[in-house]
XYZ file of N, CA and C in Angstrom:
396
model
N 0.834 -1.184 0.000
C 0.000 0.000 0.000
C 0.875 1.243 0.000
N 0.488 2.199 -0.789
C 1.161 3.481 -0.838
C 0.521 4.369 0.224
N 1.337 5.102 0.940
C 0.796 5.963 1.989
C 0.891 7.424 1.551
N -0.261 8.072 1.520
C -0.305 9.512 1.324
C -0.599 10.135 2.679
N -0.434 11.428 2.763
C -0.669 12.116 4.021
C -1.653 13.254 3.813
N -2.710 13.260 4.621
C -3.638 14.386 4.601
C -3.097 15.420 5.581
N -2.925 16.634 5.080
C -2.404 17.719 5.892
C -3.489 18.776 6.053
N -3.718 19.190 7.283
C -4.632 20.298 7.564
C -3.789 21.498 7.983
N -3.905 22.578 7.222
C -3.130 23.792 7.447
C -4.100 24.875 7.913
N -3.905 25.373 9.120
C -4.801 26.404 9.640
C -4.031 27.684 9.908
N -4.509 28.774 9.299
C -4.002 30.108 9.611
C -4.935 30.674 10.670
N -4.413 30.874 11.859
C -5.218 31.388 12.963
C -5.208 32.904 12.974
N -4.799 33.478 14.087
C -4.755 34.931 14.181
C -3.342 35.432 13.913
N -3.254 36.697 13.549
C -1.959 37.358 13.396
C -1.909 38.511 14.389
N -0.704 38.851 14.800
C -0.525 39.931 15.771
C 0.564 40.882 15.313
N 0.374 42.157 15.660
C 1.393 43.195 15.455
C 1.843 43.327 14.007
N 0.901 43.230 13.063
C 1.258 43.404 11.660
C 1.633 44.861 11.401
N 2.520 45.054 10.442
C 2.964 46.400 10.102
C 1.817 47.211 9.510
N 1.739 48.470 9.887
C 0.735 49.376 9.335
C 1.305 49.953 8.049
N 0.653 49.653 6.927
C 1.164 50.091 5.631
C 0.316 51.210 5.020
N -0.939 51.312 5.426
C -1.827 52.297 4.837
C -1.605 53.669 5.481
N -1.698 54.713 4.679
C -1.549 56.071 5.204
C -2.707 56.443 6.115
N -3.896 55.995 5.733
C -5.096 56.300 6.514
C -5.697 54.997 7.006
N -5.978 54.910 8.286
C -6.603 53.707 8.822
C -5.610 52.576 8.999
N -6.164 51.401 9.216
C -5.350 50.202 9.451
C -5.307 49.355 8.195
N -4.550 48.258 8.263
C -4.357 47.405 7.104
C -5.553 46.503 6.817
N -5.488 45.870 5.665
C -6.503 44.909 5.221
C -5.790 43.608 4.849
N -5.342 42.835 5.869
C -4.491 41.674 5.600
C -5.258 40.425 5.148
N -4.526 39.572 4.438
C -4.996 38.239 4.059
C -3.782 37.323 3.955
N -4.033 36.011 3.983
C -2.965 35.010 3.928
C -3.074 34.214 2.633
N -1.937 33.972 2.005
C -1.850 33.099 0.834
C -1.047 31.865 1.242
N -1.599 30.670 0.954
C -0.942 29.404 1.274
C -0.397 28.803 -0.016
N 0.905 28.537 -0.025
C 1.572 27.962 -1.200
C 2.215 26.646 -0.787
N 1.883 25.582 -1.517
C 2.438 24.262 -1.251
C 3.200 23.798 -2.482
N 4.493 23.542 -2.300
C 5.355 23.092 -3.399
C 5.269 24.023 -4.608
N 5.268 25.325 -4.330
C 5.270 26.316 -5.396
C 3.922 26.617 -6.013
N 2.865 25.982 -5.536
C 1.529 26.185 -6.112
C 0.593 26.799 -5.072
N -0.060 27.897 -5.456
C -1.019 28.553 -4.558
C -2.236 27.648 -4.383
N -2.517 27.279 -3.113
C -3.635 26.366 -2.857
C -4.772 27.011 -2.074
N -4.513 28.208 -1.494
C -5.579 28.837 -0.710
C -5.264 30.308 -0.478
N -6.316 31.108 -0.427
C -6.218 32.510 -0.023
C -7.355 32.763 0.954
N -7.024 33.315 2.122
C -8.058 33.591 3.120
C -8.873 34.814 2.699
N -9.949 35.019 3.410
C -10.717 36.249 3.235
C -9.889 37.424 3.738
N -10.095 38.590 3.150
C -9.423 39.808 3.602
C -10.102 40.278 4.887
N -9.293 40.618 5.871
C -9.806 41.161 7.139
C -9.557 42.664 7.117
N -10.617 43.439 7.092
C -10.502 44.878 6.888
C -10.203 45.645 8.172
N -9.370 46.668 8.042
C -9.053 47.648 9.092
C -8.571 47.020 10.393
N -7.521 46.195 10.301
C -6.982 45.579 11.520
C -5.500 45.235 11.362
N -4.778 45.344 12.460
C -3.395 44.877 12.550
C -3.346 43.570 13.343
N -4.502 43.130 13.849
C -4.602 41.923 14.677
C -5.710 41.006 14.120
N -5.618 40.567 12.871
C -6.717 39.802 12.270
C -6.835 38.376 12.811
N -8.051 37.867 12.805
C -8.310 36.447 13.088
C -8.794 35.812 11.795
N -7.949 35.013 11.178
C -8.312 34.364 9.915
C -9.119 33.093 10.186
N -8.572 32.219 11.012
C -9.231 30.967 11.397
C -9.788 30.206 10.197
N -8.935 30.008 9.196
C -9.307 29.243 8.006
C -8.367 28.054 7.868
N -8.963 26.908 7.492
C -8.197 25.671 7.339
C -8.293 25.178 5.903
N -7.159 24.771 5.367
C -7.100 24.148 4.041
C -6.557 22.739 4.230
N -7.279 21.754 3.718
C -6.805 20.370 3.776
C -6.361 19.941 2.388
N -5.289 19.186 2.340
C -4.807 18.669 1.064
C -4.155 17.312 1.271
N -4.046 16.571 0.203
C -3.458 15.233 0.230
C -2.084 15.306 -0.427
N -1.068 14.835 0.285
C 0.297 14.852 -0.236
C 0.748 13.438 -0.565
N 1.261 13.256 -1.758
C 1.772 11.949 -2.149
C 3.104 11.666 -1.456
N 3.929 12.705 -1.286
C 5.241 12.515 -0.673
C 5.559 13.700 0.232
N 5.279 13.542 1.514
C 5.495 14.633 2.468
C 6.976 14.956 2.629
N 7.866 14.005 2.289
C 9.299 14.240 2.450
C 9.826 15.280 1.461
N 9.072 15.553 0.403
C 9.507 16.538 -0.588
C 8.562 17.738 -0.614
N 7.916 18.006 0.500
C 6.909 19.060 0.525
C 7.390 20.294 1.273
N 7.117 21.435 0.669
C 7.518 22.729 1.221
C 6.283 23.620 1.274
N 6.044 24.226 2.433
C 4.853 25.028 2.665
C 5.252 26.463 3.012
N 4.570 27.429 2.394
C 4.795 28.837 2.704
C 3.450 29.513 2.962
N 3.360 30.251 4.056
C 2.201 31.090 4.330
C 2.688 32.535 4.296
N 2.101 33.343 3.426
C 2.501 34.739 3.276
C 1.330 35.644 3.609
N 1.625 36.753 4.284
C 0.586 37.735 4.598
C 0.806 38.974 3.734
N -0.285 39.441 3.151
C -0.272 40.640 2.326
C -1.296 41.625 2.867
N -1.068 42.901 2.583
C -2.031 43.955 2.887
C -2.691 44.337 1.566
N -4.010 44.184 1.497
C -4.732 44.510 0.269
C -4.730 46.023 0.064
N -4.347 46.422 -1.136
C -4.346 47.840 -1.489
C -5.385 48.085 -2.563
N -6.191 49.098 -2.370
C -7.227 49.418 -3.357
C -6.615 49.974 -4.638
N -5.475 50.648 -4.497
C -4.787 51.220 -5.648
C -3.384 50.649 -5.686
N -2.994 50.078 -6.795
C -1.660 49.488 -6.899
C -1.643 48.048 -6.420
N -0.439 47.499 -6.331
C -0.313 46.093 -5.936
C -0.341 45.951 -4.421
N -0.750 44.785 -3.954
C -0.824 44.503 -2.524
C 0.577 44.474 -1.920
N 0.679 44.834 -0.648
C 1.964 44.940 0.041
C 2.282 43.649 0.792
N 3.473 43.103 0.546
C 3.947 41.913 1.246
C 4.349 42.292 2.662
N 3.754 41.616 3.665
C 4.058 41.902 5.068
C 5.037 40.915 5.682
N 5.116 39.712 5.125
C 6.026 38.703 5.644
C 5.520 37.314 5.355
N 6.384 36.331 5.596
C 5.998 34.941 5.320
C 6.633 34.005 6.337
N 6.107 32.786 6.331
C 6.601 31.706 7.177
C 6.810 30.513 6.260
N 7.934 29.835 6.401
C 8.208 28.661 5.572
C 8.384 27.435 6.454
N 7.849 26.313 5.966
C 7.957 25.042 6.672
C 8.457 23.973 5.719
N 9.427 23.194 6.184
C 9.824 21.975 5.500
C 9.013 20.870 6.178
N 8.006 20.328 5.497
C 7.057 19.430 6.143
C 7.661 18.111 6.602
N 8.793 17.701 6.029
C 9.396 16.437 6.450
C 9.809 16.508 7.921
N 10.160 17.698 8.397
C 10.563 17.848 9.799
C 9.381 17.805 10.753
N 8.195 18.091 10.256
C 7.019 18.187 11.125
C 6.075 16.993 11.019
N 6.302 16.109 10.057
C 5.302 15.089 9.725
C 5.008 14.094 10.841
N 5.909 13.940 11.791
C 5.660 12.971 12.865
C 4.971 13.600 14.066
N 4.718 14.892 13.985
C 4.058 15.564 15.100
C 3.033 16.554 14.555
N 2.386 17.218 15.452
C 1.435 18.247 15.068
C 1.926 19.577 15.614
N 1.622 20.630 14.906
C 1.952 21.970 15.363
C 0.634 22.620 15.743
N 0.461 22.887 17.024
C -0.812 23.410 17.515
C -0.734 24.902 17.780
N -1.233 25.669 16.866
C -1.349 27.122 16.999
C -0.160 27.767 17.694
N 0.979 27.567 17.083
C 2.201 28.187 17.555
C 2.344 29.549 16.873
N 2.749 30.558 17.651
C 3.013 31.885 17.083
C 4.362 31.837 16.372
N 4.345 32.031 15.060
C 5.569 31.967 14.268
C 5.869 33.371 13.726
N 7.057 33.916 14.012
C 7.398 35.258 13.528
C 7.438 35.307 12.002
N 6.918 36.389 11.458
C 6.982 36.603 10.012
C 8.394 37.004 9.622
N 8.826 36.571 8.452
C 10.175 36.875 7.961
C 10.078 37.694 6.676
N 11.013 38.631 6.518
C 11.147 39.426 5.297
C 12.626 39.668 5.065
N 13.015 39.731 3.806
C 14.441 39.942 3.525
C 14.822 41.410 3.606
N 13.971 42.285 3.090
C 14.377 43.677 2.987
C 14.145 44.498 4.253
N 13.358 43.979 5.186
C 13.056 44.724 6.409
C 13.142 43.791 7.614
N 13.162 44.394 8.786
C 13.129 43.598 10.012
C 11.789 42.883 10.129
N 11.763 41.693 10.746
C 10.494 40.987 10.958
C 9.531 41.857 11.763
N 8.271 41.763 11.429
C 7.261 42.578 12.097
C 5.979 41.759 12.193
N 5.650 41.283 13.391
C 4.417 40.533 13.587
C 4.616 39.027 13.539
N 3.531 38.326 13.850
C 3.568 36.865 13.831
C 2.204 36.332 13.402
N 2.210 35.077 12.996
C 0.993 34.379 12.590
C 0.910 33.090 13.391
N -0.254 32.828 13.967
C -0.479 31.564 14.668
C -0.873 30.522 13.620
N -0.130 29.416 13.611
C -0.313 28.376 12.606
C -0.523 27.038 13.286
N -1.423 26.239 12.717
C -1.621 24.870 13.175
C -1.465 23.946 11.967
N -0.684 22.886 12.146
C -0.508 21.871 11.103
C -0.782 20.507 11.707
N -1.601 19.711 11.036
C -1.808 18.335 11.498
C -1.645 17.386 10.324
N -1.133 16.195 10.620
C -0.794 15.214 9.599
C -1.541 13.907 9.899
N -2.138 13.334 8.868
C -2.879 12.093 9.027
C -2.504 11.155 7.875
N -1.591 10.179 8.116
C -1.218 9.236 7.060
C -2.428 8.399 6.631
N -2.565 8.213 5.320
C -3.692 7.461 4.778
C -3.186 6.463 3.751
N -3.375 5.162 4.018
C -2.960 4.182 3.014
C -3.876 4.252 1.798
N -3.272 4.213 0.636
C -4.039 4.209 -0.609
C -3.822 2.826 -1.226
N -4.879 2.073 -1.316
C -4.789 0.703 -1.843
C -5.188 0.737 -3.314
N -4.245 0.341 -4.158
C -4.513 0.312 -5.595
C -4.885 -1.105 -6.001
N -5.911 -1.240 -6.824
C -6.319 -2.591 -7.240
C -5.304 -3.249 -8.136
């Protein structure tokens, strides 16, 4: 039997996000990318630096040992392109034997100092796939 893994990725709340808008607060959202492919975008949370996303995306992975996950937060801009606030990267092979329960993970950016964090939960459920 071939074993695939069902992964549940939950973006919880974010804290202390950078204020990018001149007027008011930000309008953040999260983009989930698995192995270079965008698999989910949360709803935009308007006028907040402390959003609660609480959205879960489940997916089936054929080979968790070669899986790379990125969660990026952007600020939606009505004019121009959205502003990148930071991201979190996970090598899933390191996490596959355990679960990550709503841990606050600092956002990373190359051009600026880290600012804010995102609470993330990851759970793994191996599933045998029986081929006839």
